[in-house]
PDB file of C-alpha atoms in Angstrom:
ATOM      1  CA  UNK A  26    -147.737  -9.756  94.463  1.00  0.00           C
ATOM      2  CA  UNK A  27    -147.144  -7.074  91.615  1.00  0.00           C
ATOM      3  CA  UNK A  28    -143.854  -5.380  91.911  1.00  0.00           C
ATOM      4  CA  UNK A  29    -144.820  -1.953  93.504  1.00  0.00           C
ATOM      5  CA  UNK A  30    -145.930  -4.079  96.341  1.00  0.00           C
ATOM      6  CA  UNK A  31    -142.829  -6.477  96.701  1.00  0.00           C
ATOM      7  CA  UNK A  32    -140.689  -2.723  96.269  1.00  0.00           C
ATOM      8  CA  UNK A  33    -142.963  -1.388  99.229  1.00  0.00           C
ATOM      9  CA  UNK A  34    -142.124  -3.977 101.237  1.00  0.00           C
ATOM     10  CA  UNK A  35    -138.388  -4.164 100.956  1.00  0.00           C
ATOM     11  CA  UNK A  36    -138.890  -0.546 101.772  1.00  0.00           C
ATOM     12  CA  UNK A  37    -140.288  -1.330 105.005  1.00  0.00           C
ATOM     13  CA  UNK A  38    -137.723  -4.097 105.721  1.00  0.00           C
ATOM     14  CA  UNK A  39    -135.090  -1.729 105.520  1.00  0.00           C
ATOM     15  CA  UNK A  40    -136.621   0.702 107.822  1.00  0.00           C
ATOM     16  CA  UNK A  41    -137.211  -2.314 110.590  1.00  0.00           C
ATOM     17  CA  UNK A  42    -133.759  -3.258 109.982  1.00  0.00           C
ATOM     18  CA  UNK A  43    -132.571   0.578 110.648  1.00  0.00           C
ATOM     19  CA  UNK A  44    -134.716   1.037 113.576  1.00  0.00           C
ATOM     20  CA  UNK A  45    -133.101  -2.644 115.209  1.00  0.00           C
ATOM     21  CA  UNK A  46    -129.580  -1.484 114.481  1.00  0.00           C
ATOM     22  CA  UNK A  47    -130.041   2.050 115.909  1.00  0.00           C
ATOM     23  CA  UNK A  48    -131.920   1.137 119.303  1.00  0.00           C
ATOM     24  CA  UNK A  49    -129.620  -2.048 119.299  1.00  0.00           C
TER      25      UNK A  49
END
């Protein structure tokens, strides 16, 4: 995986965390 892909995945995970925390 390229560094760009890793950065994109991390951003997605952080988005998911924010959604779960906000709704939970």
